[in-house]
Short mmCIF file of C-alpha atoms in Angstrom, two decimals:
data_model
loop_
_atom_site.label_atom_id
_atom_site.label_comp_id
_atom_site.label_asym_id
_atom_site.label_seq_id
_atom_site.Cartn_x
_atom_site.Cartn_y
_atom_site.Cartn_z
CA UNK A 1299 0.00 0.00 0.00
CA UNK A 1300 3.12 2.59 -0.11
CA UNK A 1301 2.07 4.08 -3.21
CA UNK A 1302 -1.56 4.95 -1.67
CA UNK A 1303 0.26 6.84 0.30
CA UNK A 1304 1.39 9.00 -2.42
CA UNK A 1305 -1.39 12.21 -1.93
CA UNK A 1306 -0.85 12.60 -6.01
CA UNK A 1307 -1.57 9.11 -6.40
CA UNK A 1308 -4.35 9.07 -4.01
CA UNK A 1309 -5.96 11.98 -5.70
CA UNK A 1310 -6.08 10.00 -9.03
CA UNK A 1311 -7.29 6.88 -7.21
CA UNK A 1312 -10.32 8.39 -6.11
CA UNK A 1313 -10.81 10.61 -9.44
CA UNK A 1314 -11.02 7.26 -10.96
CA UNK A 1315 -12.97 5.94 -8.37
CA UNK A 1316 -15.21 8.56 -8.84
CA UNK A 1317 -15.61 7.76 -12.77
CA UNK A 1318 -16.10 4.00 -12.16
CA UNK A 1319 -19.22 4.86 -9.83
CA UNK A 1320 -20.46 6.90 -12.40
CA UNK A 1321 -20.02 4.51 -14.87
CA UNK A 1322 -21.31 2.15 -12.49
CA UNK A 1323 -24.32 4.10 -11.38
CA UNK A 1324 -25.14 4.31 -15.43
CA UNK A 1325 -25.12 0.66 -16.09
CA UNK A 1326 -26.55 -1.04 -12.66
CA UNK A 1327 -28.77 1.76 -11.09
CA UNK A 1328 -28.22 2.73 -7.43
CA UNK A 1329 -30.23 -0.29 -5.72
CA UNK A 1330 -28.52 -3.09 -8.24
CA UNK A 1331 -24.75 -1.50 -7.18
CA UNK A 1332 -22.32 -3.45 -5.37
CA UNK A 1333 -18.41 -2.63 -4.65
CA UNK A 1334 -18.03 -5.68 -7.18
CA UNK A 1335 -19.45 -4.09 -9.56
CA UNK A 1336 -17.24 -0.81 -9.09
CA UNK A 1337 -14.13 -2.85 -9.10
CA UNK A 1338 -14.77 -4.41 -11.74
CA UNK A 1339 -15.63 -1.08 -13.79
CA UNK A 1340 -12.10 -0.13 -12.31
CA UNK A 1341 -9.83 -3.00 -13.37
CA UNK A 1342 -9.04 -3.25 -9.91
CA UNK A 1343 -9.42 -5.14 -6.63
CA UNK A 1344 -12.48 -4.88 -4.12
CA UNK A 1345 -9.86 -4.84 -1.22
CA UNK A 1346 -8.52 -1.26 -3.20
CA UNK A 1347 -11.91 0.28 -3.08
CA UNK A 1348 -12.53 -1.00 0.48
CA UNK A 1349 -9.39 0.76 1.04
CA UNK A 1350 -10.25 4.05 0.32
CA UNK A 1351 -14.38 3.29 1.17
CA UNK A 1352 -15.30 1.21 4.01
CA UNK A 1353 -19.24 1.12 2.34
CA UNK A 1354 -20.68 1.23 -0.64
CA UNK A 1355 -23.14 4.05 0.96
CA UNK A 1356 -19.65 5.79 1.70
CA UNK A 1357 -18.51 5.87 -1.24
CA UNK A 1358 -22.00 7.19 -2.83
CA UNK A 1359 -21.52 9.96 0.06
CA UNK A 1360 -18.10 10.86 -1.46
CA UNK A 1361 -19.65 10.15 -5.26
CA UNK A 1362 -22.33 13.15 -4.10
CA UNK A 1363 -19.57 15.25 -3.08
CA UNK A 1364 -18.05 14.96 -6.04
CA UNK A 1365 -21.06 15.35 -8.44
CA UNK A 1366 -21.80 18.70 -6.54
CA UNK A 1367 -18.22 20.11 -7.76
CA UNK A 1368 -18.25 18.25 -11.37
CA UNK A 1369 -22.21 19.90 -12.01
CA UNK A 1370 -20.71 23.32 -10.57
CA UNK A 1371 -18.08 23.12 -12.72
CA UNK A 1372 -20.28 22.22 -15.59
CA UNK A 1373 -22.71 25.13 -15.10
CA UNK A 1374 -20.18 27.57 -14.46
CA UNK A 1375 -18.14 26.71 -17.74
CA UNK A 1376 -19.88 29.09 -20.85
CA UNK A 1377 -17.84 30.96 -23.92
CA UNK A 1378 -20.32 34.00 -23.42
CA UNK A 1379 -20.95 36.84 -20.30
CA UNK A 1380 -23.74 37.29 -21.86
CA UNK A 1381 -26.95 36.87 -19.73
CA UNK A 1382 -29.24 35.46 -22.57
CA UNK A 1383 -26.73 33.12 -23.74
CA UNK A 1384 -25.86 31.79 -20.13
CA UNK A 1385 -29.27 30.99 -19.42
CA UNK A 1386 -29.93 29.45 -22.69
CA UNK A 1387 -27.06 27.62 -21.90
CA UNK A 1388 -27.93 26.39 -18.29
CA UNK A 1389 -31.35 25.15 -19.94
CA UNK A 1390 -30.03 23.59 -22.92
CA UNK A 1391 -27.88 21.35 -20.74
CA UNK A 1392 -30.59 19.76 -18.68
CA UNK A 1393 -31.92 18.27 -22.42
CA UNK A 1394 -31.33 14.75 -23.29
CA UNK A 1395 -31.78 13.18 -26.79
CA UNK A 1396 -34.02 10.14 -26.92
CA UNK A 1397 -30.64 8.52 -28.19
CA UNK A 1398 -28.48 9.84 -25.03
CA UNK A 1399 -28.81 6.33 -23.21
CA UNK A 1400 -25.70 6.85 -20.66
CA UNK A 1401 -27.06 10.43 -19.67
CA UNK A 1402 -30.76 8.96 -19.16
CA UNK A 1403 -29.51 5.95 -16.60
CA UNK A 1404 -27.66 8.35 -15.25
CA UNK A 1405 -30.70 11.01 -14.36
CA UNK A 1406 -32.82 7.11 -13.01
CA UNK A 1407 -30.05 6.66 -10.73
CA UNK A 1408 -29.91 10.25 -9.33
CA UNK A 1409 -33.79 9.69 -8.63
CA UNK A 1410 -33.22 6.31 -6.63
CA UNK A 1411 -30.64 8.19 -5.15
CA UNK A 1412 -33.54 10.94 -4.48
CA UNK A 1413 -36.10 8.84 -3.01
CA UNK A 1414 -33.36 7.09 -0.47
CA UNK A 1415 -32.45 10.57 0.66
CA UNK A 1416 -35.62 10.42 2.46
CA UNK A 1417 -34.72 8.20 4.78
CA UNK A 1418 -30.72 8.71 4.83
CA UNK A 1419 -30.09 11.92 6.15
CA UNK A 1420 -26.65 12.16 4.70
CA UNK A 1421 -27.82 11.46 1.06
CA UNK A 1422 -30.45 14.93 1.86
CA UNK A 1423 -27.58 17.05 3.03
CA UNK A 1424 -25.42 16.28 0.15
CA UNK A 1425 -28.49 16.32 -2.38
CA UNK A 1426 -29.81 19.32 -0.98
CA UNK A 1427 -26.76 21.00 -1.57
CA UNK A 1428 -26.31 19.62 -5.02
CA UNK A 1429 -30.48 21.32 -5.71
CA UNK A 1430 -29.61 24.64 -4.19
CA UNK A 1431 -26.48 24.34 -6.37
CA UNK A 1432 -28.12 24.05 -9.39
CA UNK A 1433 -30.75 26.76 -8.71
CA UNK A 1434 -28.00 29.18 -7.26
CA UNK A 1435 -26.23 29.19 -10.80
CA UNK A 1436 -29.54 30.00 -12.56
CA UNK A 1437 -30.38 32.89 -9.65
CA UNK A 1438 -26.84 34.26 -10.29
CA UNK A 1439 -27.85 34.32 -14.51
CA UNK A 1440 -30.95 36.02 -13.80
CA UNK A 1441 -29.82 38.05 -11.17
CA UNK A 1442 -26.63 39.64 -13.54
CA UNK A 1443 -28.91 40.35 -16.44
CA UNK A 1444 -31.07 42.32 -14.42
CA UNK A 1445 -28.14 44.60 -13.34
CA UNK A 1446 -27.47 45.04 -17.03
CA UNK A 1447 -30.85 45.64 -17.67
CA UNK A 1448 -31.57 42.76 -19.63
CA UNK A 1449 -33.73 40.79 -17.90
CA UNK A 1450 -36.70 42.64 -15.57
CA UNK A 1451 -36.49 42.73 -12.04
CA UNK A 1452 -37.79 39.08 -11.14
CA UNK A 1453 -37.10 37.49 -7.60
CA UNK A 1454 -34.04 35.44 -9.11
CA UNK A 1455 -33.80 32.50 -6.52
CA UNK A 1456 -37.74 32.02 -7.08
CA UNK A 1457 -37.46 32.16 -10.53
CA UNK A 1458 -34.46 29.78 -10.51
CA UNK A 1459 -35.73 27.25 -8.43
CA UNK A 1460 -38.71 27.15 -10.43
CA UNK A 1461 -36.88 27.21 -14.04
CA UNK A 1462 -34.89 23.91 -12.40
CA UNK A 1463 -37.82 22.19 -10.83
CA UNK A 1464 -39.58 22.38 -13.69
CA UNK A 1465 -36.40 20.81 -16.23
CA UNK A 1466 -36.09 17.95 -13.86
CA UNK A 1467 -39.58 17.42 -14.34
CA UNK A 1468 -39.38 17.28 -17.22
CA UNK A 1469 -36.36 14.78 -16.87
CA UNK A 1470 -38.39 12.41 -14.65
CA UNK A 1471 -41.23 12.40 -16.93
CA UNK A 1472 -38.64 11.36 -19.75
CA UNK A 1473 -36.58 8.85 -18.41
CA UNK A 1474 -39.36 6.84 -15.93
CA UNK A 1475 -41.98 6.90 -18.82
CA UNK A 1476 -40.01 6.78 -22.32
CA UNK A 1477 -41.53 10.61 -23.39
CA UNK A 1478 -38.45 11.14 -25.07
CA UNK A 1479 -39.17 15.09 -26.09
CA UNK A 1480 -40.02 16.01 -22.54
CA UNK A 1481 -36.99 17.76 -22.29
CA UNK A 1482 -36.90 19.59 -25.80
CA UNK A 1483 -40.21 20.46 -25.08
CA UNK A 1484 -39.49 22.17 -21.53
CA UNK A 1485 -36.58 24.04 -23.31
CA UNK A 1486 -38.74 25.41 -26.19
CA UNK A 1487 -41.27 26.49 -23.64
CA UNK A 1488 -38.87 27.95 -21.34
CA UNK A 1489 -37.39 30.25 -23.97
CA UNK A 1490 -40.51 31.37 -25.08
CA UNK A 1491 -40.76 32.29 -21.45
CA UNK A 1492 -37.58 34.11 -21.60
CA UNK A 1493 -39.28 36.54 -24.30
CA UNK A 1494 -42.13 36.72 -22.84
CA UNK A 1495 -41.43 37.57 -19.02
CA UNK A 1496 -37.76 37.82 -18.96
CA UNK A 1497 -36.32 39.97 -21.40
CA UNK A 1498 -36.85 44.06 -20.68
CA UNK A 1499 -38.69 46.17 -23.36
CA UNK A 1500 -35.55 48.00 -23.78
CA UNK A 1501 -33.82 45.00 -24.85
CA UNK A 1502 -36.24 43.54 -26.80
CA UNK A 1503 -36.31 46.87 -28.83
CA UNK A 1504 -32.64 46.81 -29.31
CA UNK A 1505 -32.31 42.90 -30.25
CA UNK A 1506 -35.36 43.99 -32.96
CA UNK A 1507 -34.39 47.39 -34.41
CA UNK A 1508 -30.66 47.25 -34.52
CA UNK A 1509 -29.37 50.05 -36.72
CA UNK A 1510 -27.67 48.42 -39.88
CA UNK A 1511 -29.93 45.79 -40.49
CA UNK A 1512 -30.16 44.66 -43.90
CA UNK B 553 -67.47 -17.30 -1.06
CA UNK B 554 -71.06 -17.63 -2.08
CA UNK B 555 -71.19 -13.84 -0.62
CA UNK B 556 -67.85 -12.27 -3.31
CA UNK B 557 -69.89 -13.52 -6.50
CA UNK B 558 -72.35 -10.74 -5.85
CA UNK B 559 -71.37 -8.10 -8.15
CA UNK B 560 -72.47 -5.66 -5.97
CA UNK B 561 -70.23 -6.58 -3.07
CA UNK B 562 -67.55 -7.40 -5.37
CA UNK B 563 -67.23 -3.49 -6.25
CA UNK B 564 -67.82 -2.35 -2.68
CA UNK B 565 -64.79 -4.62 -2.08
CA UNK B 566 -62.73 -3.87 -4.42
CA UNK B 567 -63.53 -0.16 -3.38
CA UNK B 568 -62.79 -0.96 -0.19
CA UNK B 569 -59.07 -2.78 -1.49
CA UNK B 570 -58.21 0.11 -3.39
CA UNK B 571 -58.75 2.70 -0.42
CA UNK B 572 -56.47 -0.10 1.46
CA UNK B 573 -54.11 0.23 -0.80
CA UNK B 574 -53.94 3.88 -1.04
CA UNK B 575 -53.35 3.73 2.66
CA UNK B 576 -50.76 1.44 2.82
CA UNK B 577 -48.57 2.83 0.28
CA UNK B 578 -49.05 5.75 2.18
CA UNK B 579 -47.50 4.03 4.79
CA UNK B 580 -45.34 1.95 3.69
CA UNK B 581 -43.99 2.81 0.24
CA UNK B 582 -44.31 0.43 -3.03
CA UNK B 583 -41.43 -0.94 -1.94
CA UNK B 584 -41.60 -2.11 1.05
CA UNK B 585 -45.33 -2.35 0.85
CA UNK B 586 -46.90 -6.41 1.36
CA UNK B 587 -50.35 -8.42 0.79
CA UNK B 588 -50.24 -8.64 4.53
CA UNK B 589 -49.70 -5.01 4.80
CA UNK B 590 -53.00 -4.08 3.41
CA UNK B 591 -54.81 -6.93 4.15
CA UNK B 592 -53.90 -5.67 8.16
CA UNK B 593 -55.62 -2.35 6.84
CA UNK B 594 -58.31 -3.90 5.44
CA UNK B 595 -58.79 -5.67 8.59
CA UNK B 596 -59.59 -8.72 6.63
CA UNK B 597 -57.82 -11.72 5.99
CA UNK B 598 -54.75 -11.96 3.34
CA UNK B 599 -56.88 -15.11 1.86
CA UNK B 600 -59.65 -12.54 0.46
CA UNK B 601 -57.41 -10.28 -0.95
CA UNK B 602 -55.57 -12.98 -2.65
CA UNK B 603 -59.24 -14.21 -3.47
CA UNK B 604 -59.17 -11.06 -5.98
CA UNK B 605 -55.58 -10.69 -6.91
CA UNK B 606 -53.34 -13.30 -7.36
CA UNK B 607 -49.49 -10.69 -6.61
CA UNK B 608 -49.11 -7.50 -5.21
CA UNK B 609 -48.34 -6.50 -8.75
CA UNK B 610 -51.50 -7.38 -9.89
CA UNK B 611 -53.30 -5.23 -7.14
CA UNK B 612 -50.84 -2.89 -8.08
CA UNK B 613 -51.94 -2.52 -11.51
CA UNK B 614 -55.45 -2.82 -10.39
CA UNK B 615 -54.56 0.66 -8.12
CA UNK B 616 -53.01 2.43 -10.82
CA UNK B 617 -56.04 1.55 -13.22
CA UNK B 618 -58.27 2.82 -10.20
CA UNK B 619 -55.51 6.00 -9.53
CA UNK B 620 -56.45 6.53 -13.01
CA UNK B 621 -59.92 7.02 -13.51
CA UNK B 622 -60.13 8.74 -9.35
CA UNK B 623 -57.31 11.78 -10.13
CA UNK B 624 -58.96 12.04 -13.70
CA UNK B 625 -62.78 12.50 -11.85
CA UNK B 626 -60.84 15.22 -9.22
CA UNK B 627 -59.36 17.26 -12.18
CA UNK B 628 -62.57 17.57 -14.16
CA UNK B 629 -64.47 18.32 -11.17
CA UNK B 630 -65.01 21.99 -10.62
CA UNK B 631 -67.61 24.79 -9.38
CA UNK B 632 -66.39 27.04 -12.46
CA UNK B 633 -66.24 26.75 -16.01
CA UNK B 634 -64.41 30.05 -16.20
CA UNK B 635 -61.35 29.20 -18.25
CA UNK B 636 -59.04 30.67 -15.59
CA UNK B 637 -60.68 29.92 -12.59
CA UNK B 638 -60.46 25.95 -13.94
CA UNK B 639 -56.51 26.44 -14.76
CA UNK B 640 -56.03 28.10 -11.44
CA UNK B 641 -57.71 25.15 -9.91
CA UNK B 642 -55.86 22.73 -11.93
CA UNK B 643 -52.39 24.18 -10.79
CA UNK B 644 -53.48 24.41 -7.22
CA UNK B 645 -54.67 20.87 -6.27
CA UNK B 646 -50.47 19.72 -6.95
CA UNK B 647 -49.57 22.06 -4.23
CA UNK B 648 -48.82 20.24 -0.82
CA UNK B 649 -48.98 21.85 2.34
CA UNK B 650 -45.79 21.36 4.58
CA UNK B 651 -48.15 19.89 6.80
CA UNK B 652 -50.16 17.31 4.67
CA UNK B 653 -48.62 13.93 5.55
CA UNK B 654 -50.39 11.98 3.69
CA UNK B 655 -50.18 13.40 0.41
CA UNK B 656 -46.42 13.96 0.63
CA UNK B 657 -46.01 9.94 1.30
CA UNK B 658 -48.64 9.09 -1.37
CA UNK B 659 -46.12 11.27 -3.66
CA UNK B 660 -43.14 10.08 -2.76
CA UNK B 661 -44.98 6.17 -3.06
CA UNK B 662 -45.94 7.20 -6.52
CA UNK B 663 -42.33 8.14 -7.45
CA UNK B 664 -41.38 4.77 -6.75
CA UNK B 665 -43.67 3.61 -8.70
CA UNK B 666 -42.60 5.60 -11.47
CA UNK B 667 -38.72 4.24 -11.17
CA UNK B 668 -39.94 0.60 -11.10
CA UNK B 669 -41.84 1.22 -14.88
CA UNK B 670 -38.57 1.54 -16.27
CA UNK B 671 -38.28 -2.19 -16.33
CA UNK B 672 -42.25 -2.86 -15.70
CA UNK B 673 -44.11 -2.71 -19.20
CA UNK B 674 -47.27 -2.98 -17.55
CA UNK B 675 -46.69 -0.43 -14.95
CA UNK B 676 -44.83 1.72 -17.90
CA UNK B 677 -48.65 1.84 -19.67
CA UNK B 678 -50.82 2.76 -17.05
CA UNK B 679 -48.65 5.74 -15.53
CA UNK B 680 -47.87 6.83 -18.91
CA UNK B 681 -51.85 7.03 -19.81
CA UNK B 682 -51.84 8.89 -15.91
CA UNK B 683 -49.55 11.19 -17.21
CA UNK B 684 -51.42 11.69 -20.18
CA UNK B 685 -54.79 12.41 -18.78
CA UNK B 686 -53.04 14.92 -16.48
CA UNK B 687 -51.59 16.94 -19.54
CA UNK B 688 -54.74 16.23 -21.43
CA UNK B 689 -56.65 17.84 -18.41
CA UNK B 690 -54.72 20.98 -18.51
CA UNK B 691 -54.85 21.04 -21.90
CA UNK B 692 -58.75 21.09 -22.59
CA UNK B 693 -58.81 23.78 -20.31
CA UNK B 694 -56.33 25.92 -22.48
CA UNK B 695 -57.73 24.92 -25.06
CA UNK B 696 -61.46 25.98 -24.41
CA UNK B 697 -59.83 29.29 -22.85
CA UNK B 698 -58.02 30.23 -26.57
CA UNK B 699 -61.52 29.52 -28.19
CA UNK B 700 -63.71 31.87 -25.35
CA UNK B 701 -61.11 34.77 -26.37
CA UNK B 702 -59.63 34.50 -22.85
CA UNK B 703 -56.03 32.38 -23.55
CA UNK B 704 -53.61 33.45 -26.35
CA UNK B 705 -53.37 30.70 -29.12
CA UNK B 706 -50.66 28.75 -27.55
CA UNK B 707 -50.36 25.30 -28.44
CA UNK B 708 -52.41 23.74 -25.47
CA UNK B 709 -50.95 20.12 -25.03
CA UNK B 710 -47.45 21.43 -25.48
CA UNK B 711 -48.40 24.27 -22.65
CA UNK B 712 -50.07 21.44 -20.58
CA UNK B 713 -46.98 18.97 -20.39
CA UNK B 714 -44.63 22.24 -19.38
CA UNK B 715 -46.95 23.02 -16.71
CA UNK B 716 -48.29 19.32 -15.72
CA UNK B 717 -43.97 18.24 -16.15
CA UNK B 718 -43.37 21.64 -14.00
CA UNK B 719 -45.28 21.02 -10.99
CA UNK B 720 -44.01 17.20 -10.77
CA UNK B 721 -40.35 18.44 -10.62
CA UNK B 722 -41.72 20.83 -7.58
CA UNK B 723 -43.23 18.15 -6.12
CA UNK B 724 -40.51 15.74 -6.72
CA UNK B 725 -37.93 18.83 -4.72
CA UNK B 726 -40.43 18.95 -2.28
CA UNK B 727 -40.96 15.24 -1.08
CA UNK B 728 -37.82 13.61 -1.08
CA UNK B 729 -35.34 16.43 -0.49
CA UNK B 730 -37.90 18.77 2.40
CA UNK B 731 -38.13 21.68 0.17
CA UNK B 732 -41.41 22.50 1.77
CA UNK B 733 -42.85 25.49 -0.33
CA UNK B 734 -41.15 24.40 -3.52
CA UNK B 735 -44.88 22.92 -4.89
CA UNK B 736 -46.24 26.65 -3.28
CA UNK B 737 -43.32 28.34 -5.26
CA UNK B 738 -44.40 26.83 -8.65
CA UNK B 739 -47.94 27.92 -8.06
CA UNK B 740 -46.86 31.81 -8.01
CA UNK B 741 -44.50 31.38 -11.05
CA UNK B 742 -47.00 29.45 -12.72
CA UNK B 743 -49.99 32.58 -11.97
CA UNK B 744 -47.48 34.82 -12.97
CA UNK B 745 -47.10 33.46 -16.13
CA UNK B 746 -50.47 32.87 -16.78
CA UNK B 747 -50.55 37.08 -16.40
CA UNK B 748 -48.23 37.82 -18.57
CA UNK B 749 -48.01 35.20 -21.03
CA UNK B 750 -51.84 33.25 -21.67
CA UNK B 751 -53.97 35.79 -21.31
CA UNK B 752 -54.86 37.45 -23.83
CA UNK B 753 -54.51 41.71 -24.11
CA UNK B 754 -58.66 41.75 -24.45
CA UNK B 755 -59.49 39.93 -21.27
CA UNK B 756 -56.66 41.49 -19.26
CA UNK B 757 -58.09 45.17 -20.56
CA UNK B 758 -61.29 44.22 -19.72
CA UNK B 759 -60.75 42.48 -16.24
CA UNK B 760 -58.14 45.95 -15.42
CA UNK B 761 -60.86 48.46 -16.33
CA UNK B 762 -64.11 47.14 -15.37
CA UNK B 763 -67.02 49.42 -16.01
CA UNK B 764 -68.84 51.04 -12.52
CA UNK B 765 -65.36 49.90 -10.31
CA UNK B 766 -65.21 52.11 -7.45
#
């Protein structure tokens, strides 16, 4: 075990770690998982894992952790300041194609993982944080582009946690029951909401009557 | 069992099974949920139950067939047939109270439900034709508002799924995770966009200046 000792080594360990639960999560669901399984996705022994993760619910406590920071990252990552672009960004990422099979196992396990957070109070803590995440990067959108006058002067954690809610119903409804636009069809209606409610007169007019148009 | 081939009793049974049923997943969750479990409820034996379905998946088909045809009667029924009055009703009855016990467990039993149709054909159907007659509800009542001059010409089944999809992700944040005003939250965005985006500039102008206000 000298090389776990290694904190470089270590790190990578568990980044890979990390990936194999993912991949794990993906192809078994939450309830089906076992260490085995996670091993195996990792070329390497159960004894390793146990190493590093006495129980398969602490490593899913760590794989939280982790997924909070990853999904952070993942919002916070954009080409554009703009405000109109970010949030069409943050809601374009919550679509899946019928055809994206990894990312749709992926959203069934985070619901098992949902459902046993009622009754592990470690899973809520790290799940709640992971929500409040997500609707803290969409307040932050909304909130900046009504400084720059962009967007009116909405409550932006209201609006956020609804804009999320509503895409991961949207999710649920797709991957439980097989509606495989459910997504696309939050998106387009979102947008339109964007227009609608969002977006100031004063930008509206801009984005319509810009000098120089041909 | 001379007494179960009356057709008559056989219904008021059956009535009786489902209302068992509703209680003990209530209780106990689909999961965890057994034949004994609601025959205790019941307070009949296991052998009658058993007399009318053979597995707990089979009553559990029989519930969702029943869940069906009961949430579909609730929807439609209504004191108003005032376009918005109906939608504002229709939004309303998915809010849950912080308080309301019982509806939060029979949510969070239904979610399970919906994660075991991923590999459950015959549960896959019946919630999927649930889901449907809940976007199918919302969207009548859209629909009938565009045609009385009231709604804007939205597409109504498209506008029914965001909304329907909408309030199940605020229910879904509110059950398992505690977020208790998240289903409350989704009701004020939802009004709010109702203002500004479905109705139409005629009815607002005529509901803002009302002839003889004082």
């Amino acid at each position: 075990m000298s090389a776990e000792s290694d904190a470089g080594e270590d790190t990578d360990t568990r980044t890979q770690i990390m990936r194999a639960t993912y991949h794990g999560l993906c192809t078994h669901g939450y309830a089906d998982l076992t260490m085995q399984d996670i091993a195996d996705e990792l070329d390497k022994s159960r004894s390793l894992l146990h190493y590093h993760y006495d129980t398969k619910d602490d490593l899913m406590l760590a794989f939280l952790e982790h997924l909070i920071g990853w999904v952070g990252d993942r919002l916070a990552e954009s080409d554009t300041e703009h405000p109109v672009a970010r949030l069409e960004e943050y809601i374009t990422k919550f679509v899946i194609d019928p055809d994206e099979d990894r990312r749709q196992s992926f959203a069934l396990a985070l619901l098992e993982l949902r459902l046993q957070a009622v009754h592990n109070e470690a899973f809520r803590t790290r799940l709640q944080k992971h929500y409040q995440g997500n609707i803290e990067a969409v307040a932050e959108i909304i909130e900046d582009g009504s400084e720059a006058g962009v967007f009116t002067s909405v409550d932006p954690y209201t609006t956020g946690e609804a804009i999320y809610t509503a895409l991961e119903g949207a999710r649920m409804y797709q991957v439980t029951l097989g509606a495989d636009h459910a997504t696309q069809t939050m998106r387009n209606v979102l947008f339109r909401y964007i227009v609608t409610e969002l977006l100031t007169d004063d930008y509206l007019l801009q984005e319509v009557f810009t000098p120089g148009r041909e």
